[in-house]
């Protein structure tokens, strides 16, 4: 079954269980005559054995033991009758959906970056960086046939982790300027062909870079910076544009996006619970 089917929640069959289910059906439904004849023969043999002299003596002893057991268990709850038929719940359990490969790979990646301070701690831990990039590559392989340049790319994306040195430098050193870095965002509008890279400085400060974009399906987006602004509540400093490049969204779903860019940097972002506007 391909990955698209798994993403739609379709079930990966448990072939061993299905084989067992068909064997059970054959034995109980396709050959009733054989089963009936076999039962008659077994009953006949059982009667002949039961009424032999030796069996009669054993049966008398067993009867006394059985009566003693009944008296001992008189207060116990009756045992429910057994059934040779499996319940519908047991049969349906064969077909319960399993967690998809992409869901497991996504969970692995998010767990790896959860304590990395958006990438600050990863800078001094090469082994952790390699582990995270390996998890990104695994997720990218599962999404390699997907198109990530359509309308679903449009969103306010909030950064969870990155290797981009410039952004990490600002996040790390914002305290020297008497502030701290808040959310780091990518605001993409595919229809308007617009991208804003944003770093917020609560409560009112923000630095953002405006860009135009040109999607190049299936996964690449070319961009060109057009202007930059450093702004607070009562002042604004315009800055000149400074470059162009591309990024590829190697994985995209309803929750997160994973990208790598022209410089070999990686970015993991989530859909923010709000929309950022200038």
PDB file of C-alpha atoms in Angstrom:
ATOM      1  CA  UNK A   1       0.000   0.000   0.000  1.00  0.00           C
ATOM      2  CA  UNK A   2       1.430   3.353  -0.935  1.00  0.00           C
ATOM      3  CA  UNK A   3       2.024   6.235   1.416  1.00  0.00           C
ATOM      4  CA  UNK A   4      -0.951   8.254   0.045  1.00  0.00           C
ATOM      5  CA  UNK A   5      -3.302   5.509   1.167  1.00  0.00           C
ATOM      6  CA  UNK A   6      -1.695   5.466   4.606  1.00  0.00           C
ATOM      7  CA  UNK A   7      -2.091   9.222   4.926  1.00  0.00           C
ATOM      8  CA  UNK A   8      -5.793   8.818   4.194  1.00  0.00           C
ATOM      9  CA  UNK A   9      -6.015   6.494   7.162  1.00  0.00           C
ATOM     10  CA  UNK A  10      -6.476   3.293   5.140  1.00  0.00           C
ATOM     11  CA  UNK A  11      -5.501   0.053   6.798  1.00  0.00           C
ATOM     12  CA  UNK A  12      -2.424  -2.009   6.184  1.00  0.00           C
ATOM     13  CA  UNK A  13      -3.784  -5.605   6.098  1.00  0.00           C
ATOM     14  CA  UNK A  14      -2.510  -8.105   8.664  1.00  0.00           C
ATOM     15  CA  UNK A  15      -2.159 -11.025   6.260  1.00  0.00           C
ATOM     16  CA  UNK A  16      -1.498 -13.623   8.971  1.00  0.00           C
ATOM     17  CA  UNK A  17      -4.731 -12.676  10.734  1.00  0.00           C
ATOM     18  CA  UNK A  18      -6.679 -12.665   7.475  1.00  0.00           C
ATOM     19  CA  UNK A  19      -5.353 -16.154   6.609  1.00  0.00           C
ATOM     20  CA  UNK A  20      -6.451 -17.386  10.032  1.00  0.00           C
ATOM     21  CA  UNK A  21      -9.897 -15.861   9.545  1.00  0.00           C
ATOM     22  CA  UNK A  22     -10.376 -17.550   6.179  1.00  0.00           C
ATOM     23  CA  UNK A  23      -9.198 -20.906   7.591  1.00  0.00           C
ATOM     24  CA  UNK A  24     -11.782 -20.584  10.360  1.00  0.00           C
ATOM     25  CA  UNK A  25     -14.501 -19.800   7.814  1.00  0.00           C
ATOM     26  CA  UNK A  26     -13.603 -22.797   5.667  1.00  0.00           C
ATOM     27  CA  UNK A  27     -13.685 -25.195   8.639  1.00  0.00           C
ATOM     28  CA  UNK A  28     -16.998 -23.889   9.998  1.00  0.00           C
ATOM     29  CA  UNK A  29     -18.973 -23.089   6.870  1.00  0.00           C
ATOM     30  CA  UNK A  30     -17.660 -24.852   3.764  1.00  0.00           C
ATOM     31  CA  UNK A  31     -17.449 -28.397   5.171  1.00  0.00           C
ATOM     32  CA  UNK A  32     -20.467 -28.906   7.520  1.00  0.00           C
ATOM     33  CA  UNK A  33     -21.022 -32.469   6.273  1.00  0.00           C
ATOM     34  CA  UNK A  34     -17.516 -33.551   7.267  1.00  0.00           C
ATOM     35  CA  UNK A  35     -17.908 -31.919  10.666  1.00  0.00           C
ATOM     36  CA  UNK A  36     -21.309 -33.606  11.287  1.00  0.00           C
ATOM     37  CA  UNK A  37     -20.080 -37.066  10.296  1.00  0.00           C
ATOM     38  CA  UNK A  38     -16.975 -36.699  12.430  1.00  0.00           C
ATOM     39  CA  UNK A  39     -19.076 -35.673  15.425  1.00  0.00           C
ATOM     40  CA  UNK A  40     -21.336 -38.759  15.049  1.00  0.00           C
ATOM     41  CA  UNK A  41     -18.347 -41.106  14.970  1.00  0.00           C
ATOM     42  CA  UNK A  42     -16.821 -39.449  18.041  1.00  0.00           C
ATOM     43  CA  UNK A  43     -20.116 -39.745  19.964  1.00  0.00           C
ATOM     44  CA  UNK A  44     -20.440 -43.439  19.089  1.00  0.00           C
ATOM     45  CA  UNK A  45     -16.913 -44.227  20.268  1.00  0.00           C
ATOM     46  CA  UNK A  46     -17.482 -42.212  23.426  1.00  0.00           C
ATOM     47  CA  UNK A  47     -20.691 -44.189  24.272  1.00  0.00           C
ATOM     48  CA  UNK A  48     -18.933 -47.542  23.798  1.00  0.00           C
ATOM     49  CA  UNK A  49     -16.096 -46.480  26.115  1.00  0.00           C
ATOM     50  CA  UNK A  50     -18.404 -44.988  28.742  1.00  0.00           C
ATOM     51  CA  UNK A  51     -20.465 -48.147  29.166  1.00  0.00           C
ATOM     52  CA  UNK A  52     -17.578 -50.570  29.498  1.00  0.00           C
ATOM     53  CA  UNK A  53     -17.241 -52.202  33.006  1.00  0.00           C
ATOM     54  CA  UNK A  54     -14.030 -50.311  33.811  1.00  0.00           C
ATOM     55  CA  UNK A  55     -15.500 -46.995  32.717  1.00  0.00           C
ATOM     56  CA  UNK A  56     -18.621 -47.609  34.827  1.00  0.00           C
ATOM     57  CA  UNK A  57     -16.494 -47.930  37.981  1.00  0.00           C
ATOM     58  CA  UNK A  58     -14.500 -44.819  37.125  1.00  0.00           C
ATOM     59  CA  UNK A  59     -17.705 -42.937  36.403  1.00  0.00           C
ATOM     60  CA  UNK A  60     -19.096 -43.762  39.849  1.00  0.00           C
ATOM     61  CA  UNK A  61     -15.951 -42.408  41.505  1.00  0.00           C
ATOM     62  CA  UNK A  62     -16.014 -39.321  39.305  1.00  0.00           C
ATOM     63  CA  UNK A  63     -19.671 -38.701  40.180  1.00  0.00           C
ATOM     64  CA  UNK A  64     -18.908 -38.557  43.905  1.00  0.00           C
ATOM     65  CA  UNK A  65     -15.959 -36.187  43.246  1.00  0.00           C
ATOM     66  CA  UNK A  66     -18.119 -34.024  40.998  1.00  0.00           C
ATOM     67  CA  UNK A  67     -20.895 -33.784  43.619  1.00  0.00           C
ATOM     68  CA  UNK A  68     -18.327 -32.737  46.233  1.00  0.00           C
ATOM     69  CA  UNK A  69     -17.040 -30.037  43.887  1.00  0.00           C
ATOM     70  CA  UNK A  70     -20.574 -28.770  43.299  1.00  0.00           C
ATOM     71  CA  UNK A  71     -21.243 -28.528  47.049  1.00  0.00           C
ATOM     72  CA  UNK A  72     -17.910 -26.680  47.566  1.00  0.00           C
ATOM     73  CA  UNK A  73     -18.677 -24.188  44.797  1.00  0.00           C
ATOM     74  CA  UNK A  74     -22.345 -23.721  45.632  1.00  0.00           C
ATOM     75  CA  UNK A  75     -21.839 -20.041  46.378  1.00  0.00           C
ATOM     76  CA  UNK A  76     -19.748 -19.289  43.302  1.00  0.00           C
ATOM     77  CA  UNK A  77     -21.104 -17.395  40.297  1.00  0.00           C
ATOM     78  CA  UNK A  78     -22.078 -19.609  37.356  1.00  0.00           C
ATOM     79  CA  UNK A  79     -19.593 -19.741  34.527  1.00  0.00           C
ATOM     80  CA  UNK A  80     -20.966 -18.277  31.317  1.00  0.00           C
ATOM     81  CA  UNK A  81     -21.307 -20.706  28.419  1.00  0.00           C
ATOM     82  CA  UNK A  82     -18.412 -20.706  26.002  1.00  0.00           C
ATOM     83  CA  UNK A  83     -18.882 -20.036  22.332  1.00  0.00           C
ATOM     84  CA  UNK A  84     -16.919 -21.306  19.392  1.00  0.00           C
ATOM     85  CA  UNK A  85     -17.660 -18.106  17.468  1.00  0.00           C
ATOM     86  CA  UNK A  86     -15.365 -15.110  17.775  1.00  0.00           C
ATOM     87  CA  UNK A  87     -17.048 -11.848  18.697  1.00  0.00           C
ATOM     88  CA  UNK A  88     -17.377  -9.118  16.031  1.00  0.00           C
ATOM     89  CA  UNK A  89     -15.005  -6.970  18.102  1.00  0.00           C
ATOM     90  CA  UNK A  90     -12.271  -9.608  17.897  1.00  0.00           C
ATOM     91  CA  UNK A  91     -12.709 -10.013  14.151  1.00  0.00           C
ATOM     92  CA  UNK A  92     -12.766  -6.264  13.525  1.00  0.00           C
ATOM     93  CA  UNK A  93      -9.589  -5.855  15.594  1.00  0.00           C
ATOM     94  CA  UNK A  94      -7.728  -7.447  12.665  1.00  0.00           C
ATOM     95  CA  UNK A  95      -8.498  -4.348  10.636  1.00  0.00           C
ATOM     96  CA  UNK A  96      -7.635  -1.529  13.045  1.00  0.00           C
ATOM     97  CA  UNK A  97      -5.498   1.144  11.304  1.00  0.00           C
ATOM     98  CA  UNK A  98      -1.842   1.360  12.235  1.00  0.00           C
ATOM     99  CA  UNK A  99       0.156   4.530  12.687  1.00  0.00           C
ATOM    100  CA  UNK A 100       1.552   5.656   9.330  1.00  0.00           C
ATOM    101  CA  UNK A 101       5.248   5.914   8.598  1.00  0.00           C
ATOM    102  CA  UNK A 102       4.989   9.664   8.074  1.00  0.00           C
ATOM    103  CA  UNK A 103       3.249  10.115  11.445  1.00  0.00           C
ATOM    104  CA  UNK A 104       6.005   8.166  13.203  1.00  0.00           C
ATOM    105  CA  UNK A 105       8.762  10.067  11.369  1.00  0.00           C
ATOM    106  CA  UNK A 106       7.078  13.386  12.166  1.00  0.00           C
ATOM    107  CA  UNK A 107       6.749  12.447  15.838  1.00  0.00           C
ATOM    108  CA  UNK A 108      10.426  11.421  15.969  1.00  0.00           C
ATOM    109  CA  UNK A 109      11.526  14.755  14.514  1.00  0.00           C
ATOM    110  CA  UNK A 110       9.371  16.841  16.853  1.00  0.00           C
ATOM    111  CA  UNK A 111      10.663  14.926  19.851  1.00  0.00           C
ATOM    112  CA  UNK A 112      14.263  15.512  18.797  1.00  0.00           C
ATOM    113  CA  UNK A 113      13.889  19.297  18.449  1.00  0.00           C
ATOM    114  CA  UNK A 114      11.558  19.839  21.425  1.00  0.00           C
ATOM    115  CA  UNK A 115      14.367  20.775  23.855  1.00  0.00           C
ATOM    116  CA  UNK A 116      16.759  22.491  21.432  1.00  0.00           C
ATOM    117  CA  UNK A 117      15.783  26.135  22.022  1.00  0.00           C
ATOM    118  CA  UNK A 118      14.778  26.667  18.385  1.00  0.00           C
ATOM    119  CA  UNK A 119      18.258  25.511  17.351  1.00  0.00           C
ATOM    120  CA  UNK A 120      20.479  27.407  19.799  1.00  0.00           C
ATOM    121  CA  UNK A 121      21.482  24.264  21.712  1.00  0.00           C
ATOM    122  CA  UNK A 122      22.027  22.328  18.492  1.00  0.00           C
ATOM    123  CA  UNK A 123      24.783  24.742  17.422  1.00  0.00           C
ATOM    124  CA  UNK A 124      27.124  23.303  20.059  1.00  0.00           C
ATOM    125  CA  UNK A 125      26.038  19.677  19.672  1.00  0.00           C
ATOM    126  CA  UNK A 126      27.128  18.219  16.297  1.00  0.00           C
ATOM    127  CA  UNK A 127      25.793  14.750  17.100  1.00  0.00           C
ATOM    128  CA  UNK A 128      22.334  16.111  17.906  1.00  0.00           C
ATOM    129  CA  UNK A 129      22.397  18.195  14.708  1.00  0.00           C
ATOM    130  CA  UNK A 130      23.241  15.092  12.666  1.00  0.00           C
ATOM    131  CA  UNK A 131      20.462  13.146  14.368  1.00  0.00           C
ATOM    132  CA  UNK A 132      17.902  15.856  13.631  1.00  0.00           C
ATOM    133  CA  UNK A 133      18.972  16.215   9.998  1.00  0.00           C
ATOM    134  CA  UNK A 134      18.745  12.437   9.616  1.00  0.00           C
ATOM    135  CA  UNK A 135      15.165  12.590  10.926  1.00  0.00           C
ATOM    136  CA  UNK A 136      14.414  15.424   8.461  1.00  0.00           C
ATOM    137  CA  UNK A 137      15.818  13.374   5.585  1.00  0.00           C
ATOM    138  CA  UNK A 138      13.653  10.407   6.608  1.00  0.00           C
ATOM    139  CA  UNK A 139      10.555  12.603   6.595  1.00  0.00           C
ATOM    140  CA  UNK A 140      11.581  14.175   3.284  1.00  0.00           C
ATOM    141  CA  UNK A 141      11.824  10.746   1.648  1.00  0.00           C
ATOM    142  CA  UNK A 142       8.225  10.034   2.630  1.00  0.00           C
ATOM    143  CA  UNK A 143       7.112  13.348   1.120  1.00  0.00           C
ATOM    144  CA  UNK A 144       9.284  13.324  -1.999  1.00  0.00           C
ATOM    145  CA  UNK A 145       6.345  12.759  -4.363  1.00  0.00           C
ATOM    146  CA  UNK A 146       4.127  15.442  -2.832  1.00  0.00           C
ATOM    147  CA  UNK A 147       3.447  18.928  -4.224  1.00  0.00           C
ATOM    148  CA  UNK A 148       4.089  21.572  -1.550  1.00  0.00           C
ATOM    149  CA  UNK A 149       3.827  24.794  -3.540  1.00  0.00           C
ATOM    150  CA  UNK A 150       0.037  25.082  -3.652  1.00  0.00           C
ATOM    151  CA  UNK A 151      -2.503  26.918  -1.516  1.00  0.00           C
ATOM    152  CA  UNK A 152      -1.688  24.829   1.565  1.00  0.00           C
ATOM    153  CA  UNK A 153       1.680  26.619   1.683  1.00  0.00           C
ATOM    154  CA  UNK A 154      -0.091  29.903   2.456  1.00  0.00           C
ATOM    155  CA  UNK A 155      -0.034  30.456   6.220  1.00  0.00           C
ATOM    156  CA  UNK A 156       1.652  32.170   9.126  1.00  0.00           C
ATOM    157  CA  UNK A 157       4.375  29.680   9.982  1.00  0.00           C
ATOM    158  CA  UNK A 158       6.079  29.820  13.391  1.00  0.00           C
ATOM    159  CA  UNK A 159       9.639  28.574  13.705  1.00  0.00           C
ATOM    160  CA  UNK A 160      10.332  25.536  15.888  1.00  0.00           C
ATOM    161  CA  UNK A 161      13.926  24.832  14.867  1.00  0.00           C
ATOM    162  CA  UNK A 162      16.516  26.025  12.366  1.00  0.00           C
ATOM    163  CA  UNK A 163      20.197  25.920  11.454  1.00  0.00           C
ATOM    164  CA  UNK A 164      20.158  29.457   9.987  1.00  0.00           C
ATOM    165  CA  UNK A 165      22.920  31.373  11.783  1.00  0.00           C
ATOM    166  CA  UNK A 166      21.574  34.888  11.233  1.00  0.00           C
ATOM    167  CA  UNK A 167      18.215  34.153  12.851  1.00  0.00           C
ATOM    168  CA  UNK A 168      19.818  32.258  15.726  1.00  0.00           C
ATOM    169  CA  UNK A 169      22.252  35.136  16.303  1.00  0.00           C
ATOM    170  CA  UNK A 170      19.385  37.617  16.673  1.00  0.00           C
ATOM    171  CA  UNK A 171      17.457  35.269  18.974  1.00  0.00           C
ATOM    172  CA  UNK A 172      20.518  34.698  21.150  1.00  0.00           C
ATOM    173  CA  UNK A 173      21.680  38.320  21.394  1.00  0.00           C
ATOM    174  CA  UNK A 174      18.396  40.237  21.574  1.00  0.00           C
ATOM    175  CA  UNK A 175      19.020  40.715  25.304  1.00  0.00           C
ATOM    176  CA  UNK A 176      21.971  43.009  24.589  1.00  0.00           C
ATOM    177  CA  UNK A 177      19.503  45.483  23.136  1.00  0.00           C
ATOM    178  CA  UNK A 178      17.239  45.448  26.145  1.00  0.00           C
ATOM    179  CA  UNK A 179      14.657  43.127  24.623  1.00  0.00           C
ATOM    180  CA  UNK A 180      14.071  39.463  23.799  1.00  0.00           C
ATOM    181  CA  UNK A 181      13.072  37.625  20.668  1.00  0.00           C
ATOM    182  CA  UNK A 182       9.485  36.458  20.477  1.00  0.00           C
ATOM    183  CA  UNK A 183       7.980  34.404  17.695  1.00  0.00           C
ATOM    184  CA  UNK A 184       9.997  33.958  14.518  1.00  0.00           C
ATOM    185  CA  UNK A 185       7.667  33.686  11.542  1.00  0.00           C
ATOM    186  CA  UNK A 186       7.425  33.018   7.829  1.00  0.00           C
ATOM    187  CA  UNK A 187       4.268  34.541   6.407  1.00  0.00           C
ATOM    188  CA  UNK A 188       3.521  33.140   2.951  1.00  0.00           C
ATOM    189  CA  UNK A 189       0.744  34.112   0.548  1.00  0.00           C
ATOM    190  CA  UNK A 190       0.929  32.005  -2.614  1.00  0.00           C
ATOM    191  CA  UNK A 191      -1.876  33.842  -4.414  1.00  0.00           C
ATOM    192  CA  UNK A 192      -0.311  37.248  -3.791  1.00  0.00           C
ATOM    193  CA  UNK A 193       3.193  35.843  -4.490  1.00  0.00           C
ATOM    194  CA  UNK A 194       4.448  37.324  -1.234  1.00  0.00           C
ATOM    195  CA  UNK A 195       6.716  36.225   1.608  1.00  0.00           C
ATOM    196  CA  UNK A 196       7.573  38.016   4.856  1.00  0.00           C
ATOM    197  CA  UNK A 197      10.301  36.779   7.190  1.00  0.00           C
ATOM    198  CA  UNK A 198       9.496  38.143  10.646  1.00  0.00           C
ATOM    199  CA  UNK A 199      11.182  38.302  14.061  1.00  0.00           C
ATOM    200  CA  UNK A 200       9.059  39.790  16.809  1.00  0.00           C
ATOM    201  CA  UNK A 201      10.346  41.643  19.879  1.00  0.00           C
ATOM    202  CA  UNK A 202       7.526  41.870  22.438  1.00  0.00           C
ATOM    203  CA  UNK A 203       5.625  43.869  23.231  1.00  0.00           C
ATOM    204  CA  UNK A 204       5.699  46.056  20.085  1.00  0.00           C
ATOM    205  CA  UNK A 205       8.996  45.575  18.235  1.00  0.00           C
ATOM    206  CA  UNK A 206       9.369  43.686  14.973  1.00  0.00           C
ATOM    207  CA  UNK A 207      11.925  43.163  12.231  1.00  0.00           C
ATOM    208  CA  UNK A 208      10.658  41.853   8.915  1.00  0.00           C
ATOM    209  CA  UNK A 209      11.937  41.343   5.400  1.00  0.00           C
ATOM    210  CA  UNK A 210       9.557  41.556   2.459  1.00  0.00           C
ATOM    211  CA  UNK A 211      10.030  39.288  -0.557  1.00  0.00           C
ATOM    212  CA  UNK A 212       8.341  38.323  -3.781  1.00  0.00           C
ATOM    213  CA  UNK A 213       8.055  34.617  -4.540  1.00  0.00           C
ATOM    214  CA  UNK A 214       7.715  32.414  -7.598  1.00  0.00           C
ATOM    215  CA  UNK A 215       6.611  28.820  -6.905  1.00  0.00           C
ATOM    216  CA  UNK A 216       8.368  26.147  -8.929  1.00  0.00           C
ATOM    217  CA  UNK A 217       6.450  22.878  -8.404  1.00  0.00           C
ATOM    218  CA  UNK A 218       6.596  20.369  -7.010  1.00  0.00           C
ATOM    219  CA  UNK A 219       8.455  21.730  -3.947  1.00  0.00           C
ATOM    220  CA  UNK A 220      10.685  24.713  -4.730  1.00  0.00           C
ATOM    221  CA  UNK A 221       9.874  28.381  -4.174  1.00  0.00           C
ATOM    222  CA  UNK A 222      12.168  31.082  -5.563  1.00  0.00           C
ATOM    223  CA  UNK A 223      12.254  34.358  -3.657  1.00  0.00           C
ATOM    224  CA  UNK A 224      13.738  37.820  -3.989  1.00  0.00           C
ATOM    225  CA  UNK A 225      14.035  40.322  -1.141  1.00  0.00           C
ATOM    226  CA  UNK A 226      12.433  43.680  -1.842  1.00  0.00           C
ATOM    227  CA  UNK A 227      12.727  45.631   1.440  1.00  0.00           C
ATOM    228  CA  UNK A 228      13.304  45.317   5.168  1.00  0.00           C
ATOM    229  CA  UNK A 229      11.905  47.201   8.163  1.00  0.00           C
ATOM    230  CA  UNK A 230      12.840  47.511  11.830  1.00  0.00           C
ATOM    231  CA  UNK A 231       9.786  48.871  13.620  1.00  0.00           C
ATOM    232  CA  UNK A 232       8.519  49.735  17.079  1.00  0.00           C
ATOM    233  CA  UNK A 233       5.320  51.363  18.283  1.00  0.00           C
ATOM    234  CA  UNK A 234       6.533  54.936  17.641  1.00  0.00           C
ATOM    235  CA  UNK A 235       9.342  54.631  15.096  1.00  0.00           C
ATOM    236  CA  UNK A 236      10.369  52.727  11.946  1.00  0.00           C
ATOM    237  CA  UNK A 237      13.722  52.274  10.201  1.00  0.00           C
ATOM    238  CA  UNK A 238      13.647  51.134   6.546  1.00  0.00           C
ATOM    239  CA  UNK A 239      16.540  48.979   5.352  1.00  0.00           C
ATOM    240  CA  UNK A 240      17.663  48.098   1.800  1.00  0.00           C
ATOM    241  CA  UNK A 241      16.889  44.704   0.233  1.00  0.00           C
ATOM    242  CA  UNK A 242      19.726  42.217   0.304  1.00  0.00           C
ATOM    243  CA  UNK A 243      19.492  39.090  -1.799  1.00  0.00           C
ATOM    244  CA  UNK A 244      17.532  36.267  -3.388  1.00  0.00           C
ATOM    245  CA  UNK A 245      17.444  32.491  -3.325  1.00  0.00           C
ATOM    246  CA  UNK A 246      15.106  29.510  -3.008  1.00  0.00           C
ATOM    247  CA  UNK A 247      13.774  27.052  -0.483  1.00  0.00           C
ATOM    248  CA  UNK A 248      12.135  23.655  -0.824  1.00  0.00           C
ATOM    249  CA  UNK A 249       9.341  22.480   1.439  1.00  0.00           C
ATOM    250  CA  UNK A 250      10.296  18.812   1.605  1.00  0.00           C
ATOM    251  CA  UNK A 251       7.395  17.978   3.915  1.00  0.00           C
ATOM    252  CA  UNK A 252       4.059  19.723   4.459  1.00  0.00           C
ATOM    253  CA  UNK A 253       0.894  18.744   6.291  1.00  0.00           C
ATOM    254  CA  UNK A 254      -1.868  20.376   8.325  1.00  0.00           C
ATOM    255  CA  UNK A 255       0.462  20.978  11.278  1.00  0.00           C
ATOM    256  CA  UNK A 256       4.082  21.459  10.228  1.00  0.00           C
ATOM    257  CA  UNK A 257       6.370  22.223   7.310  1.00  0.00           C
ATOM    258  CA  UNK A 258      10.000  21.206   6.869  1.00  0.00           C
ATOM    259  CA  UNK A 259      12.222  23.127   4.447  1.00  0.00           C
ATOM    260  CA  UNK A 260      15.806  23.358   3.276  1.00  0.00           C
ATOM    261  CA  UNK A 261      17.269  26.241   1.310  1.00  0.00           C
ATOM    262  CA  UNK A 262      19.888  27.238  -1.211  1.00  0.00           C
ATOM    263  CA  UNK A 263      22.574  27.491   1.502  1.00  0.00           C
ATOM    264  CA  UNK A 264      21.879  24.053   2.955  1.00  0.00           C
ATOM    265  CA  UNK A 265      20.094  25.378   6.038  1.00  0.00           C
ATOM    266  CA  UNK A 266      17.104  23.577   7.513  1.00  0.00           C
ATOM    267  CA  UNK A 267      13.883  24.953   8.937  1.00  0.00           C
ATOM    268  CA  UNK A 268      11.044  23.304  10.864  1.00  0.00           C
ATOM    269  CA  UNK A 269       7.918  25.432  11.345  1.00  0.00           C
ATOM    270  CA  UNK A 270       4.375  24.939  12.617  1.00  0.00           C
ATOM    271  CA  UNK A 271       1.152  26.654  11.627  1.00  0.00           C
ATOM    272  CA  UNK A 272       0.773  29.542  14.060  1.00  0.00           C
ATOM    273  CA  UNK A 273      -2.563  29.924  15.884  1.00  0.00           C
ATOM    274  CA  UNK A 274      -2.827  33.482  14.516  1.00  0.00           C
ATOM    275  CA  UNK A 275      -2.234  35.396  11.293  1.00  0.00           C
ATOM    276  CA  UNK A 276       0.524  38.018  11.242  1.00  0.00           C
ATOM    277  CA  UNK A 277       0.037  41.183   9.214  1.00  0.00           C
ATOM    278  CA  UNK A 278       2.111  44.326   8.829  1.00  0.00           C
TER     279      UNK A 278
END
